[in-house]
Structures are given as structure tokens and as C-alpha cells.
């Protein structure tokens, strides 16, 4: 009679292990489903219509590893999708296997994401062919990119240092423009507050306040003329010391523009021209209108009268 074969006995703890394994498998499937869903939504955002598998994405990343902006962006799209599909902690390893340094991969990914979200960067991608220049530009705000690109015709032939210098110049110009706008807005706000304050004053006090405000504005203008503009004219004259007349026409044009604007003001408000007035009564009235600012005009009067 044949002896029965010995069947190995099942481990005593097997009933406890099987449910745990089943739970891990279910959890893994849930994570994979979540990753697929996230990758699908990202693919729609990136306008990617290729295959959404790890193997296919790695093959396409290898294909697009060429030095062009289009290839850079296509690579960046697939790196973003690959990151969504790979389990936590595996992406860096996969990137290194593909021959990327992780920082390079991150730059490509940021570029693809910005093109998807910014019309300015999307247009830039069609205009700039140099990959390094493109990556340098997209680190800036849209306004800086637009101003820089508009002022340059040779971006693709510029070195990295030249492009950085151009970006610095653009940012400095934008900052200066912003500061001028802020200063102008503050001045407008101050004038508006002063206007409201004057409106609440009695009639005589309001008139005096308006005259004072007008005088302050005139003194500011005189300060610019006698200070900054005069120094600029002196510098131009000194620059042409070998030929004193070399900058004369330019300087005359500057002064002429001021004179023209003053003439327009006189015409607009139907004002008499008292710039060379010989009437002491008029000079006295000017002193009353302008206070200390009219003192130089009064001081010149005897000399004008002598002529």
C-alpha cells in the first residue's frame, strides 16, 4: 500500500497575513488610479495627447532630448506627467537614469508649466530658438519679458551674461517708471486733499490757500529751472569748450520749449506778459501774488528801466 505524500502545513499566522496583503494591494491600486487621474488632468492642461504610461513617457523624453526650445518644452511636459505617475521617491532616480540632472529637469518642467499658463511665455516659445536664452527669460515676470524682447533683435545670438544685463536694464527701467508713477500719484493725492481742505475754508481764506498752492508750484518749477536744468546746461556748455557753439542749438531748444509752454499758459488764461515789465505797480502786484519768488524780478527792474 502506497504511503500518502506529506503536505506542508500552512503557517499558523497565514489567516492574519492574507487580509493585510489584500489591503496593501487595494491601497496600491487606489494610489495608481489617483496618479492616473492626476496625470490625465495635467495632460489636458499641458495639451499633451500622447500615451500616459511610464514606459512611453520615458521613451519620448529620450526622443526629445535635443537642444531646441520646442524639444525642451515637450521634454518638460513629459517630465511633469512622469512625476505624476511615478510613486513618491522614485522620480529623481528615473530622471537620473534618463541622463538628466534633477535641477535641469526642474527647469524644463517649470518652462512647460509657464507656457501652459502664460500667453506671453507661450508666444516667446515660438520666437526664441535658443534654449539657454529661453530658460533665462522665463525666470522673469511677463512684463519684464515683453519689454526685454521688444527692445532686442538678437536674443538668440546673445551670451548669457549679455541677456542677464539686458534683463537687469529692463527691470531697472520698470522700477524707475514705477517710482515716477508712485511719486505722481502721491502728488495727485496731496493736491486732492488740499483741494478738499480749501473747499471747506471761508471764501477769503480759500483764495489765500489757492494762491499759496499756486506759488508753491511755481517755486518748485523755478527750483528745477535754476537748479537741475541750469546745471545740465552748464555741463553741456563745458562739454563743448573746444567749440562753444556745438551744443548751443540743443540748449536753445530746451529753453525754447519752456518759453513755449509759458506762452501757452499766458494765452490759455489771457494773462499779460510781465516778464519784462517796467511798471512798478505791476511789479508790486507780482510780489503780492508770488511772495519771495518775485524778489529777483523786482531786483532786476532798475536795470531794465535803465535800458
mmCIF file of C-alpha atoms in Angstrom:
data_model
loop_
_atom_site.group_PDB
_atom_site.id
_atom_site.type_symbol
_atom_site.label_atom_id
_atom_site.label_comp_id
_atom_site.label_asym_id
_atom_site.label_seq_id
_atom_site.Cartn_x
_atom_site.Cartn_y
_atom_site.Cartn_z
ATOM 1 C CA UNK A 1 0.000 0.000 0.000
ATOM 2 C CA UNK A 2 1.499 3.392 -1.086
ATOM 3 C CA UNK A 3 2.316 5.841 1.616
ATOM 4 C CA UNK A 4 0.452 9.171 1.381
ATOM 5 C CA UNK A 5 2.548 12.218 0.385
ATOM 6 C CA UNK A 6 3.314 14.674 3.173
ATOM 7 C CA UNK A 7 1.593 18.050 2.563
ATOM 8 C CA UNK A 8 3.367 21.052 4.192
ATOM 9 C CA UNK A 9 1.279 22.572 6.876
ATOM 10 C CA UNK A 10 0.177 26.174 6.409
ATOM 11 C CA UNK A 11 1.777 28.696 8.765
ATOM 12 C CA UNK A 12 -0.339 29.330 11.774
ATOM 13 C CA UNK A 13 -0.375 33.125 11.145
ATOM 14 C CA UNK A 14 -1.461 32.895 7.449
ATOM 15 C CA UNK A 15 -5.069 33.957 8.155
ATOM 16 C CA UNK A 16 -3.723 37.255 9.591
ATOM 17 C CA UNK A 17 -1.256 37.926 6.718
ATOM 18 C CA UNK A 18 -3.677 37.472 3.830
ATOM 19 C CA UNK A 19 -6.052 40.315 4.777
ATOM 20 C CA UNK A 20 -3.075 42.667 5.288
ATOM 21 C CA UNK A 21 -1.681 41.795 1.845
ATOM 22 C CA UNK A 22 -5.088 42.311 0.273
ATOM 23 C CA UNK A 23 -5.373 45.701 1.956
ATOM 24 C CA UNK A 24 -1.906 46.734 0.674
ATOM 25 C CA UNK A 25 -2.784 45.638 -2.858
ATOM 26 C CA UNK A 26 -6.036 47.594 -2.733
ATOM 27 C CA UNK A 27 -4.232 50.650 -1.434
ATOM 28 C CA UNK A 28 -1.632 50.337 -4.196
ATOM 29 C CA UNK A 29 -4.364 50.127 -6.828
ATOM 30 C CA UNK A 30 -6.061 53.194 -5.348
ATOM 31 C CA UNK A 31 -2.790 55.157 -5.476
ATOM 32 C CA UNK A 32 -2.214 54.088 -9.076
ATOM 33 C CA UNK A 33 -5.725 55.211 -10.007
ATOM 34 C CA UNK A 34 -5.217 58.567 -8.284
ATOM 35 C CA UNK A 35 -1.900 59.011 -10.127
ATOM 36 C CA UNK A 36 -3.561 58.225 -13.465
ATOM 37 C CA UNK A 37 -6.340 60.728 -12.772
ATOM 38 C CA UNK A 38 -3.852 63.448 -11.770
ATOM 39 C CA UNK A 39 -1.731 62.736 -14.845
ATOM 40 C CA UNK A 40 -4.824 62.890 -17.066
ATOM 41 C CA UNK A 41 -5.808 66.327 -15.728
ATOM 42 C CA UNK A 42 -2.233 67.568 -16.084
ATOM 43 C CA UNK A 43 -2.066 66.236 -19.651
ATOM 44 C CA UNK A 44 -5.169 68.263 -20.522
ATOM 45 C CA UNK A 45 -3.622 71.395 -19.003
ATOM 46 C CA UNK A 46 -0.373 70.843 -20.922
ATOM 47 C CA UNK A 47 -2.204 69.997 -24.199
ATOM 48 C CA UNK A 48 -0.495 66.617 -24.237
ATOM 49 C CA UNK A 49 -2.281 63.894 -26.200
ATOM 50 C CA UNK A 50 0.274 61.073 -26.114
ATOM 51 C CA UNK A 51 0.341 57.806 -24.190
ATOM 52 C CA UNK A 52 0.131 58.064 -20.405
ATOM 53 C CA UNK A 53 2.384 55.243 -19.269
ATOM 54 C CA UNK A 54 5.756 55.380 -17.565
ATOM 55 C CA UNK A 55 7.479 53.443 -20.340
ATOM 56 C CA UNK A 56 6.017 55.545 -23.159
ATOM 57 C CA UNK A 57 6.866 58.794 -21.389
ATOM 58 C CA UNK A 58 10.474 57.731 -20.790
ATOM 59 C CA UNK A 59 10.848 56.785 -24.471
ATOM 60 C CA UNK A 60 9.505 60.167 -25.584
ATOM 61 C CA UNK A 61 11.724 62.029 -23.123
ATOM 62 C CA UNK A 62 14.745 60.350 -24.689
ATOM 63 C CA UNK A 63 13.427 61.302 -28.139
ATOM 64 C CA UNK A 64 13.043 64.970 -27.231
ATOM 65 C CA UNK A 65 16.469 65.339 -25.643
ATOM 66 C CA UNK A 66 17.618 67.780 -28.344
ATOM 67 C CA UNK A 67 18.773 71.368 -27.995
ATOM 68 C CA UNK A 68 15.762 73.358 -29.127
ATOM 69 C CA UNK A 69 13.031 75.249 -27.306
ATOM 70 C CA UNK A 70 10.303 73.045 -28.765
ATOM 71 C CA UNK A 71 12.123 69.931 -27.612
ATOM 72 C CA UNK A 72 12.717 71.490 -24.206
ATOM 73 C CA UNK A 73 9.011 72.124 -23.738
ATOM 74 C CA UNK A 74 7.968 68.704 -24.951
ATOM 75 C CA UNK A 75 10.507 67.163 -22.585
ATOM 76 C CA UNK A 76 9.214 69.326 -19.744
ATOM 77 C CA UNK A 77 5.630 68.221 -20.370
ATOM 78 C CA UNK A 78 6.570 64.574 -20.189
ATOM 79 C CA UNK A 79 8.694 65.061 -17.087
ATOM 80 C CA UNK A 80 5.719 66.675 -15.354
ATOM 81 C CA UNK A 81 3.500 63.762 -16.329
ATOM 82 C CA UNK A 82 6.136 61.215 -15.383
ATOM 83 C CA UNK A 83 6.362 62.784 -11.931
ATOM 84 C CA UNK A 84 2.600 62.397 -11.507
ATOM 85 C CA UNK A 85 2.713 58.716 -12.475
ATOM 86 C CA UNK A 86 5.753 57.566 -10.501
ATOM 87 C CA UNK A 87 5.488 56.583 -6.824
ATOM 88 C CA UNK A 88 6.815 59.012 -4.247
ATOM 89 C CA UNK A 89 10.616 58.959 -4.072
ATOM 90 C CA UNK A 90 11.211 57.292 -7.457
ATOM 91 C CA UNK A 91 11.093 60.328 -9.751
ATOM 92 C CA UNK A 92 14.646 61.569 -9.077
ATOM 93 C CA UNK A 93 16.047 58.110 -9.762
ATOM 94 C CA UNK A 94 14.133 57.826 -13.030
ATOM 95 C CA UNK A 95 15.295 61.306 -14.098
ATOM 96 C CA UNK A 96 18.921 60.356 -13.445
ATOM 97 C CA UNK A 97 18.507 57.126 -15.418
ATOM 98 C CA UNK A 98 17.270 59.252 -18.318
ATOM 99 C CA UNK A 99 20.510 61.262 -18.141
ATOM 100 C CA UNK A 100 19.135 64.446 -16.532
ATOM 101 C CA UNK A 101 20.406 66.310 -13.538
ATOM 102 C CA UNK A 102 17.388 66.930 -11.316
ATOM 103 C CA UNK A 103 17.867 70.741 -11.488
ATOM 104 C CA UNK A 104 17.847 70.638 -15.289
ATOM 105 C CA UNK A 105 14.684 68.537 -15.228
ATOM 106 C CA UNK A 106 13.056 71.005 -12.849
ATOM 107 C CA UNK A 107 13.892 73.930 -15.160
ATOM 108 C CA UNK A 108 12.338 72.102 -18.113
ATOM 109 C CA UNK A 109 9.251 71.332 -16.036
ATOM 110 C CA UNK A 110 8.877 74.967 -14.918
ATOM 111 C CA UNK A 111 9.201 76.097 -18.529
ATOM 112 C CA UNK A 112 6.444 73.754 -19.708
ATOM 113 C CA UNK A 113 4.177 74.805 -16.839
ATOM 114 C CA UNK A 114 4.685 78.526 -17.581
ATOM 115 C CA UNK A 115 3.931 78.084 -21.275
ATOM 116 C CA UNK A 116 0.680 76.388 -20.309
ATOM 117 C CA UNK A 117 -0.325 79.290 -18.040
ATOM 118 C CA UNK A 118 1.142 82.413 -19.693
ATOM 119 C CA UNK A 119 0.235 83.743 -23.134
ATOM 120 C CA UNK A 120 3.416 85.844 -23.089
ATOM 121 C CA UNK A 121 5.685 82.851 -22.492
ATOM 122 C CA UNK A 122 3.728 80.760 -24.996
ATOM 123 C CA UNK A 123 4.375 83.404 -27.666
ATOM 124 C CA UNK A 124 8.004 83.683 -26.581
ATOM 125 C CA UNK A 125 8.466 79.958 -27.196
ATOM 126 C CA UNK A 126 7.654 80.495 -30.887
ATOM 127 C CA UNK A 127 10.030 83.461 -31.246
ATOM 128 C CA UNK A 128 13.164 82.421 -29.348
ATOM 129 C CA UNK A 129 15.090 79.435 -30.689
ATOM 130 C CA UNK A 130 17.994 79.381 -28.243
ATOM 131 C CA UNK A 131 17.255 77.061 -25.325
ATOM 132 C CA UNK A 132 19.538 78.830 -22.821
ATOM 133 C CA UNK A 133 18.108 82.243 -23.685
ATOM 134 C CA UNK A 134 14.564 80.946 -23.313
ATOM 135 C CA UNK A 135 15.266 79.410 -19.905
ATOM 136 C CA UNK A 136 16.890 82.663 -18.775
ATOM 137 C CA UNK A 137 13.938 84.774 -19.898
ATOM 138 C CA UNK A 138 11.164 82.710 -18.355
ATOM 139 C CA UNK A 139 12.521 83.231 -14.852
ATOM 140 C CA UNK A 140 11.182 86.796 -15.095
ATOM 141 C CA UNK A 141 7.695 88.282 -14.918
ATOM 142 C CA UNK A 142 5.684 88.642 -18.120
ATOM 143 C CA UNK A 143 6.130 92.428 -18.166
ATOM 144 C CA UNK A 144 9.928 92.142 -17.950
ATOM 145 C CA UNK A 145 9.933 89.529 -20.726
ATOM 146 C CA UNK A 146 7.785 91.670 -23.037
ATOM 147 C CA UNK A 147 9.890 94.812 -22.525
ATOM 148 C CA UNK A 148 13.187 92.970 -22.958
ATOM 149 C CA UNK A 149 12.181 91.075 -26.088
ATOM 150 C CA UNK A 150 10.642 94.199 -27.652
ATOM 151 C CA UNK A 151 13.932 96.056 -27.307
ATOM 152 C CA UNK A 152 16.189 93.330 -28.726
ATOM 153 C CA UNK A 153 16.516 91.787 -32.178
ATOM 154 C CA UNK A 154 19.419 89.417 -31.493
ATOM 155 C CA UNK A 155 18.392 87.406 -28.427
ATOM 156 C CA UNK A 156 19.375 84.083 -29.993
ATOM 157 C CA UNK A 157 22.912 85.390 -30.593
ATOM 158 C CA UNK A 158 23.394 86.952 -27.166
ATOM 159 C CA UNK A 159 25.543 85.373 -24.486
ATOM 160 C CA UNK A 160 24.025 84.539 -21.115
ATOM 161 C CA UNK A 161 25.804 87.494 -19.481
ATOM 162 C CA UNK A 162 24.557 89.902 -22.181
ATOM 163 C CA UNK A 163 20.992 88.678 -21.760
ATOM 164 C CA UNK A 164 21.178 88.993 -17.977
ATOM 165 C CA UNK A 165 22.473 92.542 -18.396
ATOM 166 C CA UNK A 166 19.539 93.355 -20.704
ATOM 167 C CA UNK A 167 17.106 91.905 -18.176
ATOM 168 C CA UNK A 168 18.692 93.981 -15.388
ATOM 169 C CA UNK A 169 18.346 97.124 -17.506
ATOM 170 C CA UNK A 170 14.689 96.349 -18.212
ATOM 171 C CA UNK A 171 13.927 95.759 -14.533
ATOM 172 C CA UNK A 172 15.727 98.993 -13.598
ATOM 173 C CA UNK A 173 13.700 100.927 -16.193
ATOM 174 C CA UNK A 174 10.431 99.411 -14.965
ATOM 175 C CA UNK A 175 11.338 100.160 -11.358
ATOM 176 C CA UNK A 176 12.187 103.775 -12.209
ATOM 177 C CA UNK A 177 8.925 104.141 -14.134
ATOM 178 C CA UNK A 178 7.023 102.675 -11.204
ATOM 179 C CA UNK A 179 8.687 105.097 -8.810
ATOM 180 C CA UNK A 180 7.786 108.032 -11.054
ATOM 181 C CA UNK A 181 4.176 106.874 -11.218
ATOM 182 C CA UNK A 182 4.068 106.441 -7.444
ATOM 183 C CA UNK A 183 5.514 109.913 -6.925
ATOM 184 C CA UNK A 184 2.993 111.398 -9.350
ATOM 185 C CA UNK A 185 0.118 109.572 -7.659
ATOM 186 C CA UNK A 186 1.252 110.843 -4.271
ATOM 187 C CA UNK A 187 1.372 114.373 -5.655
ATOM 188 C CA UNK A 188 -2.130 113.985 -7.116
ATOM 189 C CA UNK A 189 -3.412 112.633 -3.798
ATOM 190 C CA UNK A 190 -1.821 115.523 -1.916
ATOM 191 C CA UNK A 191 -3.351 118.076 -4.274
ATOM 192 C CA UNK A 192 -6.749 116.421 -3.987
ATOM 193 C CA UNK A 193 -6.591 116.528 -0.198
ATOM 194 C CA UNK A 194 -5.514 120.172 -0.329
ATOM 195 C CA UNK A 195 -8.349 120.940 -2.715
ATOM 196 C CA UNK A 196 -10.877 119.367 -0.352
ATOM 197 C CA UNK A 197 -9.397 121.263 2.578
ATOM 198 C CA UNK A 198 -9.583 124.572 0.702
ATOM 199 C CA UNK A 199 -13.201 123.898 -0.287
ATOM 200 C CA UNK A 200 -14.121 123.868 3.404
ATOM 201 C CA UNK A 201 -12.485 127.243 4.134
ATOM 202 C CA UNK A 202 -14.216 130.653 4.145
ATOM 203 C CA UNK A 203 -14.002 132.434 0.789
ATOM 204 C CA UNK A 204 -11.111 134.769 1.677
ATOM 205 C CA UNK A 205 -9.076 132.030 3.317
ATOM 206 C CA UNK A 206 -9.754 129.691 0.410
ATOM 207 C CA UNK A 207 -8.435 132.292 -2.051
ATOM 208 C CA UNK A 208 -5.261 132.763 0.004
ATOM 209 C CA UNK A 209 -4.782 128.998 0.218
ATOM 210 C CA UNK A 210 -5.172 128.655 -3.559
ATOM 211 C CA UNK A 211 -2.672 131.452 -4.141
ATOM 212 C CA UNK A 212 -0.228 129.789 -1.769
ATOM 213 C CA UNK A 213 -0.622 126.452 -3.526
ATOM 214 C CA UNK A 214 -0.048 128.100 -6.924
ATOM 215 C CA UNK A 215 3.007 129.895 -5.545
ATOM 216 C CA UNK A 216 4.403 126.630 -4.177
ATOM 217 C CA UNK A 217 4.001 125.016 -7.587
ATOM 218 C CA UNK A 218 5.737 127.952 -9.260
ATOM 219 C CA UNK A 219 8.601 127.793 -6.752
ATOM 220 C CA UNK A 220 9.027 124.087 -7.466
ATOM 221 C CA UNK A 221 9.239 124.837 -11.182
ATOM 222 C CA UNK A 222 11.703 127.679 -10.580
ATOM 223 C CA UNK A 223 13.802 125.396 -8.425
ATOM 224 C CA UNK A 224 14.019 122.834 -11.228
ATOM 225 C CA UNK A 225 14.956 125.526 -13.753
ATOM 226 C CA UNK A 226 17.515 127.316 -11.594
ATOM 227 C CA UNK A 227 18.917 124.074 -10.185
ATOM 228 C CA UNK A 228 18.774 120.899 -12.250
ATOM 229 C CA UNK A 229 18.207 122.430 -15.682
ATOM 230 C CA UNK A 230 20.831 125.133 -15.181
ATOM 231 C CA UNK A 231 23.404 122.530 -14.090
ATOM 232 C CA UNK A 232 22.570 120.432 -17.156
ATOM 233 C CA UNK A 233 23.112 123.456 -19.417
ATOM 234 C CA UNK A 234 26.433 124.195 -17.701
ATOM 235 C CA UNK A 235 27.545 120.587 -18.261
ATOM 236 C CA UNK A 236 26.605 120.794 -21.939
ATOM 237 C CA UNK A 237 28.483 124.076 -22.311
ATOM 238 C CA UNK A 238 31.596 122.649 -20.618
ATOM 239 C CA UNK A 239 31.440 119.568 -22.828
ATOM 240 C CA UNK A 240 31.736 121.818 -25.869
ATOM 241 C CA UNK A 241 34.512 124.041 -24.533
ATOM 242 C CA UNK A 242 36.598 123.433 -27.684
ATOM 243 C CA UNK A 243 33.618 124.567 -29.766
ATOM 244 C CA UNK A 244 31.305 126.718 -27.603
ATOM 245 C CA UNK A 245 28.568 126.643 -30.224
ATOM 246 C CA UNK A 246 28.476 122.850 -30.614
ATOM 247 C CA UNK A 247 25.631 122.395 -28.107
ATOM 248 C CA UNK A 248 24.095 125.833 -28.447
ATOM 249 C CA UNK A 249 21.243 124.760 -30.715
ATOM 250 C CA UNK A 250 20.350 121.847 -28.440
ATOM 251 C CA UNK A 251 20.369 124.041 -25.316
ATOM 252 C CA UNK A 252 18.345 126.715 -27.095
ATOM 253 C CA UNK A 253 15.784 124.048 -27.976
ATOM 254 C CA UNK A 254 15.407 123.075 -24.314
ATOM 255 C CA UNK A 255 14.947 126.673 -23.187
ATOM 256 C CA UNK A 256 12.659 127.325 -26.141
ATOM 257 C CA UNK A 257 10.321 124.526 -25.083
ATOM 258 C CA UNK A 258 9.995 126.108 -21.646
ATOM 259 C CA UNK A 259 9.311 129.520 -23.156
ATOM 260 C CA UNK A 260 6.701 127.987 -25.467
ATOM 261 C CA UNK A 261 4.877 126.322 -22.581
ATOM 262 C CA UNK A 262 4.838 129.601 -20.655
ATOM 263 C CA UNK A 263 3.430 131.385 -23.713
ATOM 264 C CA UNK A 264 0.688 128.737 -23.964
ATOM 265 C CA UNK A 265 -0.225 129.311 -20.316
ATOM 266 C CA UNK A 266 -0.476 133.087 -20.878
ATOM 267 C CA UNK A 267 -2.721 132.534 -23.889
ATOM 268 C CA UNK A 268 -4.900 129.946 -22.124
ATOM 269 C CA UNK A 269 -5.594 132.189 -19.131
ATOM 270 C CA UNK A 270 -5.425 135.531 -21.006
ATOM 271 C CA UNK A 271 -2.549 136.827 -18.879
ATOM 272 C CA UNK A 272 -0.407 139.906 -19.543
ATOM 273 C CA UNK A 273 3.294 139.336 -20.210
ATOM 274 C CA UNK A 274 5.065 140.920 -17.244
ATOM 275 C CA UNK A 275 8.362 139.141 -17.696
ATOM 276 C CA UNK A 276 9.989 142.454 -18.737
ATOM 277 C CA UNK A 277 7.511 144.793 -17.074
ATOM 278 C CA UNK A 278 8.654 148.364 -16.377
ATOM 279 C CA UNK A 279 5.549 149.280 -14.472
ATOM 280 C CA UNK A 280 6.462 149.331 -10.783
ATOM 281 C CA UNK A 281 2.799 148.967 -9.919
ATOM 282 C CA UNK A 282 2.698 145.646 -11.830
ATOM 283 C CA UNK A 283 5.923 144.520 -10.160
ATOM 284 C CA UNK A 284 4.412 145.265 -6.768
ATOM 285 C CA UNK A 285 1.343 143.242 -7.648
ATOM 286 C CA UNK A 286 3.582 140.373 -8.776
ATOM 287 C CA UNK A 287 5.336 140.488 -5.414
ATOM 288 C CA UNK A 288 1.960 140.232 -3.720
ATOM 289 C CA UNK A 289 0.963 137.261 -5.875
ATOM 290 C CA UNK A 290 4.204 135.334 -5.619
ATOM 291 C CA UNK A 291 5.777 136.490 -2.366
ATOM 292 C CA UNK A 292 9.552 135.984 -2.134
ATOM 293 C CA UNK A 293 9.645 134.335 -5.558
ATOM 294 C CA UNK A 294 9.131 137.720 -7.218
ATOM 295 C CA UNK A 295 12.083 139.315 -5.439
ATOM 296 C CA UNK A 296 14.575 138.551 -8.231
ATOM 297 C CA UNK A 297 12.245 140.191 -10.783
ATOM 298 C CA UNK A 298 11.963 143.295 -8.620
ATOM 299 C CA UNK A 299 15.712 143.399 -8.202
ATOM 300 C CA UNK A 300 16.214 143.361 -11.980
ATOM 301 C CA UNK A 301 13.706 146.154 -12.564
ATOM 302 C CA UNK A 302 16.042 149.142 -12.071
ATOM 303 C CA UNK A 303 18.478 147.683 -14.582
ATOM 304 C CA UNK A 304 15.633 147.077 -17.061
ATOM 305 C CA UNK A 305 14.369 150.614 -16.520
ATOM 306 C CA UNK A 306 17.839 151.990 -17.270
ATOM 307 C CA UNK A 307 17.604 150.469 -20.717
#
